[in-house]
CSV table of N, CA and C in Angstrom, one decimal:
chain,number,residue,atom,x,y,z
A,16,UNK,N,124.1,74.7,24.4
A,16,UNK,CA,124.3,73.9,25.6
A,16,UNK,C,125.4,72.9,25.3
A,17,UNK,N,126.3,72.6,26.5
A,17,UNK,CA,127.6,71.6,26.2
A,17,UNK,C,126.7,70.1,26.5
A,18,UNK,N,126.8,69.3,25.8
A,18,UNK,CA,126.4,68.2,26.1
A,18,UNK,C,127.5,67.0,26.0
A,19,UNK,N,127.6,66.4,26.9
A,19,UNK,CA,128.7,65.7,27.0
A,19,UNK,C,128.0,64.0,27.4
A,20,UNK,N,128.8,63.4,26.4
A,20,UNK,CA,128.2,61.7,25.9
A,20,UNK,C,129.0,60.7,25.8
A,21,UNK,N,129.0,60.1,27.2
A,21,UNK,CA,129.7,58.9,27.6
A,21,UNK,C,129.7,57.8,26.0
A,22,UNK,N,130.7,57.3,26.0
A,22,UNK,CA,130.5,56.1,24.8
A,22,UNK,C,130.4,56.6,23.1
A,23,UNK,N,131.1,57.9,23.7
A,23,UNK,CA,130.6,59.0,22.2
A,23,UNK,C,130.7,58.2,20.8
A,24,UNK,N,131.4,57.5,20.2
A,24,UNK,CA,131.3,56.7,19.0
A,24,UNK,C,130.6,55.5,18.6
A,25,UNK,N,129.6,55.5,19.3
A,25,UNK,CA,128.4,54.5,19.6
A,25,UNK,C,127.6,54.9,18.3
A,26,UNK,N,127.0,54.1,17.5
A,26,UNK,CA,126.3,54.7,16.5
A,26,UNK,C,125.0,55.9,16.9
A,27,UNK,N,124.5,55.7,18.4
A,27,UNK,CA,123.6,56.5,18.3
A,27,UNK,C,124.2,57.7,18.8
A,28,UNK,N,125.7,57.5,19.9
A,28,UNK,CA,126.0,58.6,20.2
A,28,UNK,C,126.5,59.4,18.9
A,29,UNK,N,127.1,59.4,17.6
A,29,UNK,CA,127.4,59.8,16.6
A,29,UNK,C,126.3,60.4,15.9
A,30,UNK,N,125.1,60.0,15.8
A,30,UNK,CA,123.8,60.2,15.0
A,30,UNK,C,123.4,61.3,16.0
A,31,UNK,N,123.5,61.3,17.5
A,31,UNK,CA,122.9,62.3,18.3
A,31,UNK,C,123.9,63.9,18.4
A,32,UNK,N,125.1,63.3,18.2
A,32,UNK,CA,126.4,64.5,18.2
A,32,UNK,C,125.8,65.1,16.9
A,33,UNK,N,125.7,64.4,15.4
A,33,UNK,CA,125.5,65.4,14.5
A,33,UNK,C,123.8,66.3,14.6
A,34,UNK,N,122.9,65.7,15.4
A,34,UNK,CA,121.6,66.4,15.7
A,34,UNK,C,122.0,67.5,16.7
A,35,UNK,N,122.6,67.5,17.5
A,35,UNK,CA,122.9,68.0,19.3
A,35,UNK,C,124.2,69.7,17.5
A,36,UNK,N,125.0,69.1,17.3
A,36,UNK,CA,125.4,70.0,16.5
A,36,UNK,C,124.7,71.0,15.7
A,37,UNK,N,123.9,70.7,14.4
A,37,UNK,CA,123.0,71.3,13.8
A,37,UNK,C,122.0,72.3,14.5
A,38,UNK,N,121.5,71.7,15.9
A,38,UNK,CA,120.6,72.7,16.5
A,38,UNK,C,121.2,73.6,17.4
A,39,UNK,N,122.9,73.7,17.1
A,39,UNK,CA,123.5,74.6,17.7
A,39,UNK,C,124.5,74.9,19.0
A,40,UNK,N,124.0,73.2,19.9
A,40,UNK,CA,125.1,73.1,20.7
A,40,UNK,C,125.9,72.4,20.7
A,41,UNK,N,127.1,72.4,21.4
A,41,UNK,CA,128.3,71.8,21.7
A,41,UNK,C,128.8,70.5,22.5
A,42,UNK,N,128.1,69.4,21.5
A,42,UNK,CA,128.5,68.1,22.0
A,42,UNK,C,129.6,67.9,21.9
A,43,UNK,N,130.3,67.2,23.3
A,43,UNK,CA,131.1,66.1,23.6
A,43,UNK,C,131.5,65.0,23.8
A,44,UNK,N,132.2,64.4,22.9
A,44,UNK,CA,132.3,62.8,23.0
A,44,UNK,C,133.3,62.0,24.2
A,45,UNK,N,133.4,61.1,24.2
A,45,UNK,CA,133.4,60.8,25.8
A,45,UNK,C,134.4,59.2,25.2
A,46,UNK,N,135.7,59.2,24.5
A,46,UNK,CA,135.9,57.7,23.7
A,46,UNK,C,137.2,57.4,24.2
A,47,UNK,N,137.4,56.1,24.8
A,47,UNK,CA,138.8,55.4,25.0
A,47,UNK,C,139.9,55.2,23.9
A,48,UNK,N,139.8,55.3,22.6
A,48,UNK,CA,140.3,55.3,21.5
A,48,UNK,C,140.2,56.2,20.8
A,49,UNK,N,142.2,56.3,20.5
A,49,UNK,CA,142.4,57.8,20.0
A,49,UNK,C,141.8,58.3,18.5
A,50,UNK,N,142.2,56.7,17.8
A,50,UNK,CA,141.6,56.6,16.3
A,50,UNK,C,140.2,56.9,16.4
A,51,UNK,N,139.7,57.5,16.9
A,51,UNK,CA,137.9,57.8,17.5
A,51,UNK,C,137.9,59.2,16.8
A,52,UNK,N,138.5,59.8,17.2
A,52,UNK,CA,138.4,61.5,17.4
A,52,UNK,C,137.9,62.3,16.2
A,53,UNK,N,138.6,61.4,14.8
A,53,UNK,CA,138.3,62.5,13.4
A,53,UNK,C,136.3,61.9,13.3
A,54,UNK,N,136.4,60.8,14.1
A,54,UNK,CA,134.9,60.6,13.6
A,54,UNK,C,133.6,61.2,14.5
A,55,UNK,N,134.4,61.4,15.7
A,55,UNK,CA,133.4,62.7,16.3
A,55,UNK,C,133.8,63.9,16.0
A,56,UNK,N,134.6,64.3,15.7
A,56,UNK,CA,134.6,65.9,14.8
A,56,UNK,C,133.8,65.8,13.5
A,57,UNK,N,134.4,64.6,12.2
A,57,UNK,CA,133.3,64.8,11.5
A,57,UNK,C,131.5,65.0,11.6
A,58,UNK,N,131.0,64.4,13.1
A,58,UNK,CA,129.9,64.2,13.6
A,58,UNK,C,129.6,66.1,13.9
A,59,UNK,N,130.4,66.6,13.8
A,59,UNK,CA,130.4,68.0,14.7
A,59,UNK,C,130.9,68.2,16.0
A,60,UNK,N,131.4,67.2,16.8
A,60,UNK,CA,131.5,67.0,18.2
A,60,UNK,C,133.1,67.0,18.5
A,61,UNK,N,133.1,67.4,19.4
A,61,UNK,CA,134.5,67.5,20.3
A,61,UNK,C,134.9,66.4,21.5
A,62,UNK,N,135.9,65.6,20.9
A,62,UNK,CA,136.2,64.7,21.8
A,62,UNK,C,137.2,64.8,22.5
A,63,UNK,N,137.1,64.0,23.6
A,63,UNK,CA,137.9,63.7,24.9
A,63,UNK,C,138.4,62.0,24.9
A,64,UNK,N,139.9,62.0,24.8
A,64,UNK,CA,140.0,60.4,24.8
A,64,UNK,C,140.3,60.4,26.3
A,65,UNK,N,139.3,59.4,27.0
A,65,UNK,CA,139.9,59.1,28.2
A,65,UNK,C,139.2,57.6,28.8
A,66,UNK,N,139.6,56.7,29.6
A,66,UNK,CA,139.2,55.8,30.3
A,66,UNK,C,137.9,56.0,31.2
A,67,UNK,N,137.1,56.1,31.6
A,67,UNK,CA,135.8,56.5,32.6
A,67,UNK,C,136.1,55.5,33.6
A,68,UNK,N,136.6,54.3,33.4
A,68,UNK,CA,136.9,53.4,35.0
A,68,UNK,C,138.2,53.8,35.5
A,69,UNK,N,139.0,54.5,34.9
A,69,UNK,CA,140.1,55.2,35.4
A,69,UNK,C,140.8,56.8,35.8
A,70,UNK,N,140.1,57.3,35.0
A,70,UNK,CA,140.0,58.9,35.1
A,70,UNK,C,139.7,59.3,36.4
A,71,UNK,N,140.1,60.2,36.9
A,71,UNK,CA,139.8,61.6,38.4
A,71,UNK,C,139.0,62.0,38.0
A,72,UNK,N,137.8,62.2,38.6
A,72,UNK,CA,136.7,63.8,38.3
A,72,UNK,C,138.0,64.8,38.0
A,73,UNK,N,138.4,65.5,38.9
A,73,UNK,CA,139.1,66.5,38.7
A,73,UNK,C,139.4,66.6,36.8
A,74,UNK,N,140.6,65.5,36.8
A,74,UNK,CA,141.2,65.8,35.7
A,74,UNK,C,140.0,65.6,34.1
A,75,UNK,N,138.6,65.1,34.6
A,75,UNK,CA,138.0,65.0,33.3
A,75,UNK,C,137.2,66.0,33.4
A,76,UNK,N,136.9,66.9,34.9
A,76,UNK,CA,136.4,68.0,34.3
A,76,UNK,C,136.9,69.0,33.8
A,77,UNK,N,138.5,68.9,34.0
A,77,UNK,CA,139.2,69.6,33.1
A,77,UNK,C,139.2,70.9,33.8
């Protein structure tokens, strides 16, 4: 399952990306800051840098 997690570099979002990983699905992290990214991949997770008070639906569901 994709799961996708607002605030992704949050300690619990990080702790929940490497569980959400291990049991096989495909967490997404959700971070304003680019320097963010190697630490949700090391987590197992795939990030998206983007604003949430500024982003389109459109363009963040991609």
């Amino acid at each position: 399952m994709r799961v996708v997690i607002a605030g992704g570099h949050g300690q619990i979002a990080l702790k929940l990306e490497r569980l959400l990983s291990a049991r096989g699905d495909s967490p997404v992290g959700l971070v304003r800051n680019p320097a963010h990214v190697d630490d949700l991949r090391d987590a197992g997770a795939d990030a998206v840098v983007c604003d949430l008070e500024s982003i389109a639906v459109d363009e963040l569901a991609g």
